[in-house]
Amino acid sequence: AFEVLVVGGGPAGAAAAIYAARKGIRTGVAAERFGGQVLDTMDIENFISVPHTEGPKLASALEQHVKDYEVDVMNLQKAVGLVPAKTPGGLHEIKLENGANLKARTLILSTGARWRNVNVPGEAEYKNKGVAYCPHCDGPLFKGKRVAVIGGGNSGVEAAIDLAGIVAHVTLIEFDSQLRADAVLQRKLASLPNVTIIKSAMTTEIHGDGSKVNGLTYKDRTSDTAHRVDLEGVFVQIGLVPNTEWLKDSGVALSPRGEIEVDYRGETSIPGVFAAGDATVTPYKQIIIAMGEGAKASLSAFDYLIRLPAS
Ligand code: FAD
């Protein structure tokens, strides 16, 4: 059995594994796709002390750093269930899709999240070429340019306010006849001179010249007419979904949005089970935050282990 078993191999999981291995304890990582969201990212300019890197490069550095230690890395392994220890200090069990079971004294859940796609022509083709999902990450790349934000909930309106301070113009596109963001955010948005709000609009296509985005078409749902907006970037803000479906029947407490509830030490509702990164309720989903939370959860797991009675 493992002393620490990390589920998920993104920035949070990699940091947790390294911190555990450096304590000289038996550490494993099971990941569906080692590297996580970083593999889908191009330019990264906010990983402090590294002014610029690229996703695949950071992902391979994460893997190399983990492999510098004695960590049992089980890549391409999807967890489908968690059975908590029956007795305090006992072994937790992770069920894998391939039928295998892994046992561990502590778990660190770091299965991350995924951005919901609009699923229109051009979205996949122009991902990282004008189609973006994270204003904190990619906003500055559109300095002085025109962008659209798709989605008028809190995250869409926050993104539009944030981007309006950086880019030349923001068009906010909401499917519904009204925005769903908090009133205070809506008032702030309405006060900005370089923002246009379009409601009852369904995005139907993202256009490009083959190498980058140059426009977007939406259908006005009240008149059924199509309109084109010329722009250089599209931020899709229709939800970040935590990869926690597999925890539904485990007893690990999840928030109404499906995020894993953790306390300030990264411990979940089950003693000995910790969590970190985008899969948790911790706000602001960023690489540097996921890594910090992974390190914290790992140190908390170690703290838990050294307090168990000697067996
Ligand atoms: P993830 O990176 O999502 O990793 C989750 C891991 O868990 C993966 O290994 C996955 O395969 C695995 N997993 C999922 N489900 C299971 C399962 N059931 N069983 C086993 N394993 C599972 N952040 C920045 O700070 N700067 C940026 O510039 C930036 N740009 C971004 C650009 C894009 C296009 C995207 C999508 C995200 C970007 N982010 C950026 C956000 C950043 O990538 C995330 O905040 C970060 O990767 C979260 O790390 P994580 O370890 O919590 O989760």
mmCIF file with all atom_site columns, N, CA, C and O and ligand atoms in Angstrom, residues 7-13 30-38 40-41 43-44 46 77-79 110-113 115 128 137-138 243 246 276-278 285-288 290, ligand 1:
data_model
loop_
_atom_site.group_PDB
_atom_site.id
_atom_site.type_symbol
_atom_site.label_atom_id
_atom_site.label_alt_id
_atom_site.label_comp_id
_atom_site.label_asym_id
_atom_site.label_entity_id
_atom_site.label_seq_id
_atom_site.pdbx_PDB_ins_code
_atom_site.Cartn_x
_atom_site.Cartn_y
_atom_site.Cartn_z
_atom_site.occupancy
_atom_site.B_iso_or_equiv
_atom_site.pdbx_formal_charge
_atom_site.auth_seq_id
_atom_site.auth_comp_id
_atom_site.auth_asym_id
_atom_site.auth_atom_id
_atom_site.pdbx_PDB_model_num
ATOM   1   N N   . VAL A 1 7   ? -4.132  11.301 -6.804  1.00 0.00 ? 7   VAL A N   1
ATOM   2   C CA  . VAL A 1 7   ? -4.975  10.987 -7.961  1.00 0.00 ? 7   VAL A CA  1
ATOM   3   C C   . VAL A 1 7   ? -5.058  12.236 -8.821  1.00 0.00 ? 7   VAL A C   1
ATOM   4   O O   . VAL A 1 7   ? -5.645  13.239 -8.406  1.00 0.00 ? 7   VAL A O   1
ATOM   5   N N   . GLY A 1 8   ? -4.452  12.197 -10.003 1.00 0.00 ? 8   GLY A N   1
ATOM   6   C CA  . GLY A 1 8   ? -4.395  13.367 -10.884 1.00 0.00 ? 8   GLY A CA  1
ATOM   7   C C   . GLY A 1 8   ? -2.957  13.831 -11.032 1.00 0.00 ? 8   GLY A C   1
ATOM   8   O O   . GLY A 1 8   ? -2.236  13.958 -10.038 1.00 0.00 ? 8   GLY A O   1
ATOM   9   N N   . GLY A 1 9   ? -2.552  14.092 -12.260 1.00 0.00 ? 9   GLY A N   1
ATOM   10  C CA  . GLY A 1 9   ? -1.146  14.430 -12.520 1.00 0.00 ? 9   GLY A CA  1
ATOM   11  C C   . GLY A 1 9   ? -0.963  15.775 -13.187 1.00 0.00 ? 9   GLY A C   1
ATOM   12  O O   . GLY A 1 9   ? -0.123  15.938 -14.068 1.00 0.00 ? 9   GLY A O   1
ATOM   13  N N   . GLY A 1 10  ? -1.736  16.776 -12.757 1.00 0.00 ? 10  GLY A N   1
ATOM   14  C CA  . GLY A 1 10  ? -1.531  18.149 -13.227 1.00 0.00 ? 10  GLY A CA  1
ATOM   15  C C   . GLY A 1 10  ? -0.550  18.848 -12.286 1.00 0.00 ? 10  GLY A C   1
ATOM   16  O O   . GLY A 1 10  ? 0.141   18.179 -11.498 1.00 0.00 ? 10  GLY A O   1
ATOM   17  N N   . PRO A 1 11  ? -0.489  20.172 -12.333 1.00 0.00 ? 11  PRO A N   1
ATOM   18  C CA  . PRO A 1 11  ? 0.413   20.918 -11.443 1.00 0.00 ? 11  PRO A CA  1
ATOM   19  C C   . PRO A 1 11  ? 0.190   20.605 -9.959  1.00 0.00 ? 11  PRO A C   1
ATOM   20  O O   . PRO A 1 11  ? 1.163   20.443 -9.205  1.00 0.00 ? 11  PRO A O   1
ATOM   21  N N   . ALA A 1 12  ? -1.063  20.466 -9.542  1.00 0.00 ? 12  ALA A N   1
ATOM   22  C CA  . ALA A 1 12  ? -1.344  20.180 -8.125  1.00 0.00 ? 12  ALA A CA  1
ATOM   23  C C   . ALA A 1 12  ? -0.817  18.796 -7.757  1.00 0.00 ? 12  ALA A C   1
ATOM   24  O O   . ALA A 1 12  ? -0.140  18.627 -6.730  1.00 0.00 ? 12  ALA A O   1
ATOM   25  N N   . GLY A 1 13  ? -1.119  17.806 -8.579  1.00 0.00 ? 13  GLY A N   1
ATOM   26  C CA  . GLY A 1 13  ? -0.705  16.438 -8.293  1.00 0.00 ? 13  GLY A CA  1
ATOM   27  C C   . GLY A 1 13  ? 0.808   16.285 -8.319  1.00 0.00 ? 13  GLY A C   1
ATOM   28  O O   . GLY A 1 13  ? 1.392   15.591 -7.473  1.00 0.00 ? 13  GLY A O   1
ATOM   29  N N   . ALA A 1 30  ? -1.615  8.324  -9.713  1.00 0.00 ? 30  ALA A N   1
ATOM   30  C CA  . ALA A 1 30  ? -2.410  7.728  -10.792 1.00 0.00 ? 30  ALA A CA  1
ATOM   31  C C   . ALA A 1 30  ? -3.047  8.876  -11.551 1.00 0.00 ? 30  ALA A C   1
ATOM   32  O O   . ALA A 1 30  ? -3.731  9.712  -10.955 1.00 0.00 ? 30  ALA A O   1
ATOM   33  N N   . ALA A 1 31  ? -2.795  8.968  -12.844 1.00 0.00 ? 31  ALA A N   1
ATOM   34  C CA  . ALA A 1 31  ? -3.324  10.083 -13.630 1.00 0.00 ? 31  ALA A CA  1
ATOM   35  C C   . ALA A 1 31  ? -3.867  9.594  -14.961 1.00 0.00 ? 31  ALA A C   1
ATOM   36  O O   . ALA A 1 31  ? -3.252  8.774  -15.632 1.00 0.00 ? 31  ALA A O   1
ATOM   37  N N   . GLU A 1 32  ? -5.007  10.151 -15.301 1.00 0.00 ? 32  GLU A N   1
ATOM   38  C CA  . GLU A 1 32  ? -5.588  9.811  -16.598 1.00 0.00 ? 32  GLU A CA  1
ATOM   39  C C   . GLU A 1 32  ? -4.682  10.335 -17.715 1.00 0.00 ? 32  GLU A C   1
ATOM   40  O O   . GLU A 1 32  ? -4.459  9.669  -18.713 1.00 0.00 ? 32  GLU A O   1
ATOM   41  N N   . ARG A 1 33  ? -4.146  11.541 -17.517 1.00 0.00 ? 33  ARG A N   1
ATOM   42  C CA  . ARG A 1 33  ? -3.262  12.129 -18.522 1.00 0.00 ? 33  ARG A CA  1
ATOM   43  C C   . ARG A 1 33  ? -2.277  13.032 -17.792 1.00 0.00 ? 33  ARG A C   1
ATOM   44  O O   . ARG A 1 33  ? -2.631  14.163 -17.411 1.00 0.00 ? 33  ARG A O   1
ATOM   45  N N   . PHE A 1 34  ? -1.072  12.516 -17.549 1.00 0.00 ? 34  PHE A N   1
ATOM   46  C CA  . PHE A 1 34  ? -0.103  13.287 -16.781 1.00 0.00 ? 34  PHE A CA  1
ATOM   47  C C   . PHE A 1 34  ? 0.177   14.622 -17.486 1.00 0.00 ? 34  PHE A C   1
ATOM   48  O O   . PHE A 1 34  ? 0.407   14.661 -18.692 1.00 0.00 ? 34  PHE A O   1
ATOM   49  N N   . GLY A 1 35  ? 0.160   15.711 -16.722 1.00 0.00 ? 35  GLY A N   1
ATOM   50  C CA  . GLY A 1 35  ? 0.348   17.049 -17.307 1.00 0.00 ? 35  GLY A CA  1
ATOM   51  C C   . GLY A 1 35  ? -0.925  17.878 -17.155 1.00 0.00 ? 35  GLY A C   1
ATOM   52  O O   . GLY A 1 35  ? -0.879  19.067 -16.921 1.00 0.00 ? 35  GLY A O   1
ATOM   53  N N   . GLY A 1 36  ? -2.072  17.218 -17.297 1.00 0.00 ? 36  GLY A N   1
ATOM   54  C CA  . GLY A 1 36  ? -3.352  17.898 -17.089 1.00 0.00 ? 36  GLY A CA  1
ATOM   55  C C   . GLY A 1 36  ? -3.603  19.014 -18.095 1.00 0.00 ? 36  GLY A C   1
ATOM   56  O O   . GLY A 1 36  ? -3.160  18.943 -19.249 1.00 0.00 ? 36  GLY A O   1
ATOM   57  N N   . GLN A 1 37  ? -4.292  20.057 -17.640 1.00 0.00 ? 37  GLN A N   1
ATOM   58  C CA  . GLN A 1 37  ? -4.672  21.159 -18.532 1.00 0.00 ? 37  GLN A CA  1
ATOM   59  C C   . GLN A 1 37  ? -3.474  21.857 -19.160 1.00 0.00 ? 37  GLN A C   1
ATOM   60  O O   . GLN A 1 37  ? -3.591  22.479 -20.218 1.00 0.00 ? 37  GLN A O   1
ATOM   61  N N   . VAL A 1 38  ? -2.332  21.760 -18.472 1.00 0.00 ? 38  VAL A N   1
ATOM   62  C CA  . VAL A 1 38  ? -1.135  22.424 -18.991 1.00 0.00 ? 38  VAL A CA  1
ATOM   63  C C   . VAL A 1 38  ? -0.803  21.906 -20.394 1.00 0.00 ? 38  VAL A C   1
ATOM   64  O O   . VAL A 1 38  ? -0.295  22.646 -21.240 1.00 0.00 ? 38  VAL A O   1
ATOM   65  N N   . ASP A 1 40  ? -2.779  21.414 -22.707 1.00 0.00 ? 40  ASP A N   1
ATOM   66  C CA  . ASP A 1 40  ? -3.638  22.072 -23.702 1.00 0.00 ? 40  ASP A CA  1
ATOM   67  C C   . ASP A 1 40  ? -3.363  23.565 -23.810 1.00 0.00 ? 40  ASP A C   1
ATOM   68  O O   . ASP A 1 40  ? -4.106  24.300 -24.440 1.00 0.00 ? 40  ASP A O   1
ATOM   69  N N   . THR A 1 41  ? -2.316  24.020 -23.140 1.00 0.00 ? 41  THR A N   1
ATOM   70  C CA  . THR A 1 41  ? -2.032  25.450 -23.057 1.00 0.00 ? 41  THR A CA  1
ATOM   71  C C   . THR A 1 41  ? -0.862  25.784 -23.964 1.00 0.00 ? 41  THR A C   1
ATOM   72  O O   . THR A 1 41  ? 0.038   24.978 -24.097 1.00 0.00 ? 41  THR A O   1
ATOM   73  N N   . ASP A 1 43  ? 0.984   29.557 -24.547 1.00 0.00 ? 43  ASP A N   1
ATOM   74  C CA  . ASP A 1 43  ? 1.879   30.462 -23.836 1.00 0.00 ? 43  ASP A CA  1
ATOM   75  C C   . ASP A 1 43  ? 1.491   30.609 -22.376 1.00 0.00 ? 43  ASP A C   1
ATOM   76  O O   . ASP A 1 43  ? 0.336   30.830 -22.060 1.00 0.00 ? 43  ASP A O   1
ATOM   77  N N   . ILE A 1 44  ? 2.468   30.483 -21.498 1.00 0.00 ? 44  ILE A N   1
ATOM   78  C CA  . ILE A 1 44  ? 2.249   30.713 -20.076 1.00 0.00 ? 44  ILE A CA  1
ATOM   79  C C   . ILE A 1 44  ? 3.204   31.821 -19.645 1.00 0.00 ? 44  ILE A C   1
ATOM   80  O O   . ILE A 1 44  ? 4.417   31.679 -19.786 1.00 0.00 ? 44  ILE A O   1
ATOM   81  N N   . ASN A 1 46  ? 2.554   33.733 -16.609 1.00 0.00 ? 46  ASN A N   1
ATOM   82  C CA  . ASN A 1 46  ? 2.317   34.139 -15.218 1.00 0.00 ? 46  ASN A CA  1
ATOM   83  C C   . ASN A 1 46  ? 2.777   33.078 -14.228 1.00 0.00 ? 46  ASN A C   1
ATOM   84  O O   . ASN A 1 46  ? 2.274   32.999 -13.117 1.00 0.00 ? 46  ASN A O   1
ATOM   85  N N   . GLN A 1 77  ? -4.220  6.147  -16.221 1.00 0.00 ? 77  GLN A N   1
ATOM   86  C CA  . GLN A 1 77  ? -5.062  5.385  -15.294 1.00 0.00 ? 77  GLN A CA  1
ATOM   87  C C   . GLN A 1 77  ? -6.161  6.297  -14.770 1.00 0.00 ? 77  GLN A C   1
ATOM   88  O O   . GLN A 1 77  ? -5.881  7.306  -14.132 1.00 0.00 ? 77  GLN A O   1
ATOM   89  N N   . LYS A 1 78  ? -7.387  5.928  -15.056 1.00 0.00 ? 78  LYS A N   1
ATOM   90  C CA  . LYS A 1 78  ? -8.518  6.748  -14.631 1.00 0.00 ? 78  LYS A CA  1
ATOM   91  C C   . LYS A 1 78  ? -9.147  6.169  -13.365 1.00 0.00 ? 78  LYS A C   1
ATOM   92  O O   . LYS A 1 78  ? -9.491  4.981  -13.334 1.00 0.00 ? 78  LYS A O   1
ATOM   93  N N   . ALA A 1 79  ? -9.304  7.014  -12.350 1.00 0.00 ? 79  ALA A N   1
ATOM   94  C CA  . ALA A 1 79  ? -9.979  6.585  -11.122 1.00 0.00 ? 79  ALA A CA  1
ATOM   95  C C   . ALA A 1 79  ? -11.487 6.666  -11.354 1.00 0.00 ? 79  ALA A C   1
ATOM   96  O O   . ALA A 1 79  ? -11.980 7.644  -11.927 1.00 0.00 ? 79  ALA A O   1
ATOM   97  N N   . SER A 1 110 ? -6.531  15.361 -6.881  1.00 0.00 ? 110 SER A N   1
ATOM   98  C CA  . SER A 1 110 ? -6.182  16.554 -7.671  1.00 0.00 ? 110 SER A CA  1
ATOM   99  C C   . SER A 1 110 ? -6.526  16.296 -9.127  1.00 0.00 ? 110 SER A C   1
ATOM   100 O O   . SER A 1 110 ? -5.668  16.354 -10.007 1.00 0.00 ? 110 SER A O   1
ATOM   101 N N   . THR A 1 111 ? -7.809  15.992 -9.357  1.00 0.00 ? 111 THR A N   1
ATOM   102 C CA  . THR A 1 111 ? -8.235  15.624 -10.706 1.00 0.00 ? 111 THR A CA  1
ATOM   103 C C   . THR A 1 111 ? -8.643  16.827 -11.564 1.00 0.00 ? 111 THR A C   1
ATOM   104 O O   . THR A 1 111 ? -9.130  16.641 -12.688 1.00 0.00 ? 111 THR A O   1
ATOM   105 N N   . GLY A 1 112 ? -8.436  18.046 -11.060 1.00 0.00 ? 112 GLY A N   1
ATOM   106 C CA  . GLY A 1 112 ? -8.575  19.231 -11.899 1.00 0.00 ? 112 GLY A CA  1
ATOM   107 C C   . GLY A 1 112 ? -9.974  19.529 -12.389 1.00 0.00 ? 112 GLY A C   1
ATOM   108 O O   . GLY A 1 112 ? -10.981 19.121 -11.784 1.00 0.00 ? 112 GLY A O   1
ATOM   109 N N   . ALA A 1 113 ? -10.039 20.243 -13.489 1.00 0.00 ? 113 ALA A N   1
ATOM   110 C CA  . ALA A 1 113 ? -11.318 20.705 -14.024 1.00 0.00 ? 113 ALA A CA  1
ATOM   111 C C   . ALA A 1 113 ? -11.193 20.861 -15.531 1.00 0.00 ? 113 ALA A C   1
ATOM   112 O O   . ALA A 1 113 ? -10.104 20.750 -16.093 1.00 0.00 ? 113 ALA A O   1
ATOM   113 N N   . TRP A 1 115 ? -12.841 23.306 -18.923 1.00 0.00 ? 115 TRP A N   1
ATOM   114 C CA  . TRP A 1 115 ? -13.708 24.411 -19.354 1.00 0.00 ? 115 TRP A CA  1
ATOM   115 C C   . TRP A 1 115 ? -14.798 23.861 -20.246 1.00 0.00 ? 115 TRP A C   1
ATOM   116 O O   . TRP A 1 115 ? -14.541 23.035 -21.121 1.00 0.00 ? 115 TRP A O   1
ATOM   117 N N   . ASN A 1 128 ? -6.251  28.493 -28.517 1.00 0.00 ? 128 ASN A N   1
ATOM   118 C CA  . ASN A 1 128 ? -4.876  29.036 -28.394 1.00 0.00 ? 128 ASN A CA  1
ATOM   119 C C   . ASN A 1 128 ? -4.470  29.889 -29.594 1.00 0.00 ? 128 ASN A C   1
ATOM   120 O O   . ASN A 1 128 ? -3.331  30.310 -29.704 1.00 0.00 ? 128 ASN A O   1
ATOM   121 N N   . CYS A 1 137 ? -4.978  34.412 -17.547 1.00 0.00 ? 137 CYS A N   1
ATOM   122 C CA  . CYS A 1 137 ? -3.841  33.815 -18.264 1.00 0.00 ? 137 CYS A CA  1
ATOM   123 C C   . CYS A 1 137 ? -3.586  34.570 -19.557 1.00 0.00 ? 137 CYS A C   1
ATOM   124 O O   . CYS A 1 137 ? -2.468  34.983 -19.851 1.00 0.00 ? 137 CYS A O   1
ATOM   125 N N   . ASP A 1 138 ? -4.633  34.742 -20.362 1.00 0.00 ? 138 ASP A N   1
ATOM   126 C CA  . ASP A 1 138 ? -4.449  35.173 -21.740 1.00 0.00 ? 138 ASP A CA  1
ATOM   127 C C   . ASP A 1 138 ? -4.883  36.612 -22.013 1.00 0.00 ? 138 ASP A C   1
ATOM   128 O O   . ASP A 1 138 ? -4.637  37.119 -23.103 1.00 0.00 ? 138 ASP A O   1
ATOM   129 N N   . ASN A 1 243 ? -13.536 17.873 -12.286 1.00 0.00 ? 243 ASN A N   1
ATOM   130 C CA  . ASN A 1 243 ? -13.528 16.440 -12.628 1.00 0.00 ? 243 ASN A CA  1
ATOM   131 C C   . ASN A 1 243 ? -13.729 15.620 -11.355 1.00 0.00 ? 243 ASN A C   1
ATOM   132 O O   . ASN A 1 243 ? -12.808 14.985 -10.854 1.00 0.00 ? 243 ASN A O   1
ATOM   133 N N   . TRP A 1 246 ? -16.555 11.150 -10.423 1.00 0.00 ? 246 TRP A N   1
ATOM   134 C CA  . TRP A 1 246 ? -16.181 9.824  -9.894  1.00 0.00 ? 246 TRP A CA  1
ATOM   135 C C   . TRP A 1 246 ? -16.241 9.762  -8.364  1.00 0.00 ? 246 TRP A C   1
ATOM   136 O O   . TRP A 1 246 ? -16.169 8.680  -7.792  1.00 0.00 ? 246 TRP A O   1
ATOM   137 N N   . ALA A 1 276 ? -6.480  19.125 -3.707  1.00 0.00 ? 276 ALA A N   1
ATOM   138 C CA  . ALA A 1 276 ? -5.792  20.351 -4.121  1.00 0.00 ? 276 ALA A CA  1
ATOM   139 C C   . ALA A 1 276 ? -6.093  20.687 -5.571  1.00 0.00 ? 276 ALA A C   1
ATOM   140 O O   . ALA A 1 276 ? -6.406  19.811 -6.372  1.00 0.00 ? 276 ALA A O   1
ATOM   141 N N   . GLY A 1 277 ? -5.973  21.968 -5.888  1.00 0.00 ? 277 GLY A N   1
ATOM   142 C CA  . GLY A 1 277 ? -6.049  22.417 -7.282  1.00 0.00 ? 277 GLY A CA  1
ATOM   143 C C   . GLY A 1 277 ? -7.460  22.726 -7.758  1.00 0.00 ? 277 GLY A C   1
ATOM   144 O O   . GLY A 1 277 ? -8.383  22.947 -6.963  1.00 0.00 ? 277 GLY A O   1
ATOM   145 N N   . ASP A 1 278 ? -7.629  22.714 -9.074  1.00 0.00 ? 278 ASP A N   1
ATOM   146 C CA  . ASP A 1 278 ? -8.869  23.152 -9.715  1.00 0.00 ? 278 ASP A CA  1
ATOM   147 C C   . ASP A 1 278 ? -10.082 22.298 -9.326  1.00 0.00 ? 278 ASP A C   1
ATOM   148 O O   . ASP A 1 278 ? -11.216 22.726 -9.541  1.00 0.00 ? 278 ASP A O   1
ATOM   149 N N   . LYS A 1 285 ? -8.442  29.579 -10.382 1.00 0.00 ? 285 LYS A N   1
ATOM   150 C CA  . LYS A 1 285 ? -7.841  28.357 -10.901 1.00 0.00 ? 285 LYS A CA  1
ATOM   151 C C   . LYS A 1 285 ? -6.613  28.702 -11.742 1.00 0.00 ? 285 LYS A C   1
ATOM   152 O O   . LYS A 1 285 ? -6.735  29.136 -12.886 1.00 0.00 ? 285 LYS A O   1
ATOM   153 N N   . GLN A 1 286 ? -5.459  28.557 -11.153 1.00 0.00 ? 286 GLN A N   1
ATOM   154 C CA  . GLN A 1 286 ? -4.199  28.920 -11.799 1.00 0.00 ? 286 GLN A CA  1
ATOM   155 C C   . GLN A 1 286 ? -3.123  27.878 -11.487 1.00 0.00 ? 286 GLN A C   1
ATOM   156 O O   . GLN A 1 286 ? -3.183  27.210 -10.439 1.00 0.00 ? 286 GLN A O   1
ATOM   157 N N   . ILE A 1 287 ? -2.122  27.799 -12.344 1.00 0.00 ? 287 ILE A N   1
ATOM   158 C CA  . ILE A 1 287 ? -1.050  26.816 -12.160 1.00 0.00 ? 287 ILE A CA  1
ATOM   159 C C   . ILE A 1 287 ? -0.332  27.037 -10.834 1.00 0.00 ? 287 ILE A C   1
ATOM   160 O O   . ILE A 1 287 ? -0.124  26.102 -10.054 1.00 0.00 ? 287 ILE A O   1
ATOM   161 N N   . ILE A 1 288 ? 0.050   28.275 -10.584 1.00 0.00 ? 288 ILE A N   1
ATOM   162 C CA  . ILE A 1 288 ? 0.857   28.552 -9.400  1.00 0.00 ? 288 ILE A CA  1
ATOM   163 C C   . ILE A 1 288 ? 0.052   28.291 -8.119  1.00 0.00 ? 288 ILE A C   1
ATOM   164 O O   . ILE A 1 288 ? 0.600   27.843 -7.103  1.00 0.00 ? 288 ILE A O   1
ATOM   165 N N   . ALA A 1 290 ? -2.487  26.045 -7.949  1.00 0.00 ? 290 ALA A N   1
ATOM   166 C CA  . ALA A 1 290 ? -2.642  24.582 -7.873  1.00 0.00 ? 290 ALA A CA  1
ATOM   167 C C   . ALA A 1 290 ? -1.381  23.948 -7.277  1.00 0.00 ? 290 ALA A C   1
ATOM   168 O O   . ALA A 1 290 ? -1.449  23.045 -6.442  1.00 0.00 ? 290 ALA A O   1
HETATM 169 P P1  . FAD B 2 .   ? -5.364  19.769 -14.040 1.00 0.00 ? 1   FAD B P1  1
HETATM 170 O O1  . FAD B 2 .   ? -4.276  20.495 -14.709 1.00 0.00 ? 1   FAD B O1  1
HETATM 171 O O2  . FAD B 2 .   ? -6.726  19.818 -14.619 1.00 0.00 ? 1   FAD B O2  1
HETATM 172 O O3  . FAD B 2 .   ? -4.910  18.243 -13.906 1.00 0.00 ? 1   FAD B O3  1
HETATM 173 C C1  . FAD B 2 .   ? -5.800  17.243 -13.504 1.00 0.00 ? 1   FAD B C1  1
HETATM 174 C C2  . FAD B 2 .   ? -5.137  15.888 -13.585 1.00 0.00 ? 1   FAD B C2  1
HETATM 175 O O4  . FAD B 2 .   ? -6.048  14.892 -13.116 1.00 0.00 ? 1   FAD B O4  1
HETATM 176 C C3  . FAD B 2 .   ? -4.766  15.437 -14.990 1.00 0.00 ? 1   FAD B C3  1
HETATM 177 O O5  . FAD B 2 .   ? -3.606  14.643 -14.942 1.00 0.00 ? 1   FAD B O5  1
HETATM 178 C C4  . FAD B 2 .   ? -5.978  14.601 -15.399 1.00 0.00 ? 1   FAD B C4  1
HETATM 179 O O6  . FAD B 2 .   ? -5.695  13.675 -16.435 1.00 0.00 ? 1   FAD B O6  1
HETATM 180 C C5  . FAD B 2 .   ? -6.232  13.889 -14.101 1.00 0.00 ? 1   FAD B C5  1
HETATM 181 N N1  . FAD B 2 .   ? -7.567  13.311 -13.927 1.00 0.00 ? 1   FAD B N1  1
HETATM 182 C C6  . FAD B 2 .   ? -8.778  13.853 -14.138 1.00 0.00 ? 1   FAD B C6  1
HETATM 183 N N2  . FAD B 2 .   ? -9.760  12.987 -13.825 1.00 0.00 ? 1   FAD B N2  1
HETATM 184 C C7  . FAD B 2 .   ? -9.136  11.864 -13.391 1.00 0.00 ? 1   FAD B C7  1
HETATM 185 C C8  . FAD B 2 .   ? -9.586  10.594 -12.904 1.00 0.00 ? 1   FAD B C8  1
HETATM 186 N N3  . FAD B 2 .   ? -10.890 10.308 -12.779 1.00 0.00 ? 1   FAD B N3  1
HETATM 187 N N4  . FAD B 2 .   ? -8.653  9.671  -12.565 1.00 0.00 ? 1   FAD B N4  1
HETATM 188 C C9  . FAD B 2 .   ? -7.324  9.933  -12.667 1.00 0.00 ? 1   FAD B C9  1
HETATM 189 N N5  . FAD B 2 .   ? -6.844  11.107 -13.109 1.00 0.00 ? 1   FAD B N5  1
HETATM 190 C C10 . FAD B 2 .   ? -7.744  12.063 -13.462 1.00 0.00 ? 1   FAD B C10 1
HETATM 191 N N6  . FAD B 2 .   ? -3.075  28.759 -15.596 1.00 0.00 ? 1   FAD B N6  1
HETATM 192 C C11 . FAD B 2 .   ? -2.073  29.642 -15.393 1.00 0.00 ? 1   FAD B C11 1
HETATM 193 O O7  . FAD B 2 .   ? -1.644  29.821 -14.255 1.00 0.00 ? 1   FAD B O7  1
HETATM 194 N N7  . FAD B 2 .   ? -1.508  30.308 -16.450 1.00 0.00 ? 1   FAD B N7  1
HETATM 195 C C12 . FAD B 2 .   ? -1.904  30.137 -17.744 1.00 0.00 ? 1   FAD B C12 1
HETATM 196 O O8  . FAD B 2 .   ? -1.386  30.776 -18.675 1.00 0.00 ? 1   FAD B O8  1
HETATM 197 C C13 . FAD B 2 .   ? -2.968  29.193 -17.984 1.00 0.00 ? 1   FAD B C13 1
HETATM 198 N N8  . FAD B 2 .   ? -3.435  29.006 -19.232 1.00 0.00 ? 1   FAD B N8  1
HETATM 199 C C14 . FAD B 2 .   ? -4.409  28.075 -19.432 1.00 0.00 ? 1   FAD B C14 1
HETATM 200 C C15 . FAD B 2 .   ? -4.832  27.834 -20.748 1.00 0.00 ? 1   FAD B C15 1
HETATM 201 C C16 . FAD B 2 .   ? -5.777  26.866 -21.007 1.00 0.00 ? 1   FAD B C16 1
HETATM 202 C C17 . FAD B 2 .   ? -6.183  26.592 -22.438 1.00 0.00 ? 1   FAD B C17 1
HETATM 203 C C18 . FAD B 2 .   ? -6.331  26.109 -19.919 1.00 0.00 ? 1   FAD B C18 1
HETATM 204 C C19 . FAD B 2 .   ? -7.336  25.021 -20.188 1.00 0.00 ? 1   FAD B C19 1
HETATM 205 C C20 . FAD B 2 .   ? -5.938  26.371 -18.620 1.00 0.00 ? 1   FAD B C20 1
HETATM 206 C C21 . FAD B 2 .   ? -4.980  27.348 -18.351 1.00 0.00 ? 1   FAD B C21 1
HETATM 207 N N9  . FAD B 2 .   ? -4.556  27.643 -17.048 1.00 0.00 ? 1   FAD B N9  1
HETATM 208 C C22 . FAD B 2 .   ? -3.519  28.517 -16.863 1.00 0.00 ? 1   FAD B C22 1
HETATM 209 C C23 . FAD B 2 .   ? -5.159  26.978 -15.878 1.00 0.00 ? 1   FAD B C23 1
HETATM 210 C C24 . FAD B 2 .   ? -4.255  25.864 -15.349 1.00 0.00 ? 1   FAD B C24 1
HETATM 211 O O9  . FAD B 2 .   ? -3.914  25.007 -16.423 1.00 0.00 ? 1   FAD B O9  1
HETATM 212 C C25 . FAD B 2 .   ? -4.951  25.108 -14.233 1.00 0.00 ? 1   FAD B C25 1
HETATM 213 O O10 . FAD B 2 .   ? -5.303  25.991 -13.180 1.00 0.00 ? 1   FAD B O10 1
HETATM 214 C C26 . FAD B 2 .   ? -4.055  24.009 -13.647 1.00 0.00 ? 1   FAD B C26 1
HETATM 215 O O11 . FAD B 2 .   ? -3.611  23.118 -14.647 1.00 0.00 ? 1   FAD B O11 1
HETATM 216 C C27 . FAD B 2 .   ? -4.796  23.232 -12.559 1.00 0.00 ? 1   FAD B C27 1
HETATM 217 O O12 . FAD B 2 .   ? -3.993  22.193 -12.097 1.00 0.00 ? 1   FAD B O12 1
HETATM 218 P P2  . FAD B 2 .   ? -4.612  20.901 -11.429 1.00 0.00 ? 1   FAD B P2  1
HETATM 219 O O13 . FAD B 2 .   ? -3.442  20.019 -11.136 1.00 0.00 ? 1   FAD B O13 1
HETATM 220 O O14 . FAD B 2 .   ? -5.502  21.270 -10.328 1.00 0.00 ? 1   FAD B O14 1
HETATM 221 O O15 . FAD B 2 .   ? -5.564  20.234 -12.529 1.00 0.00 ? 1   FAD B O15 1
#
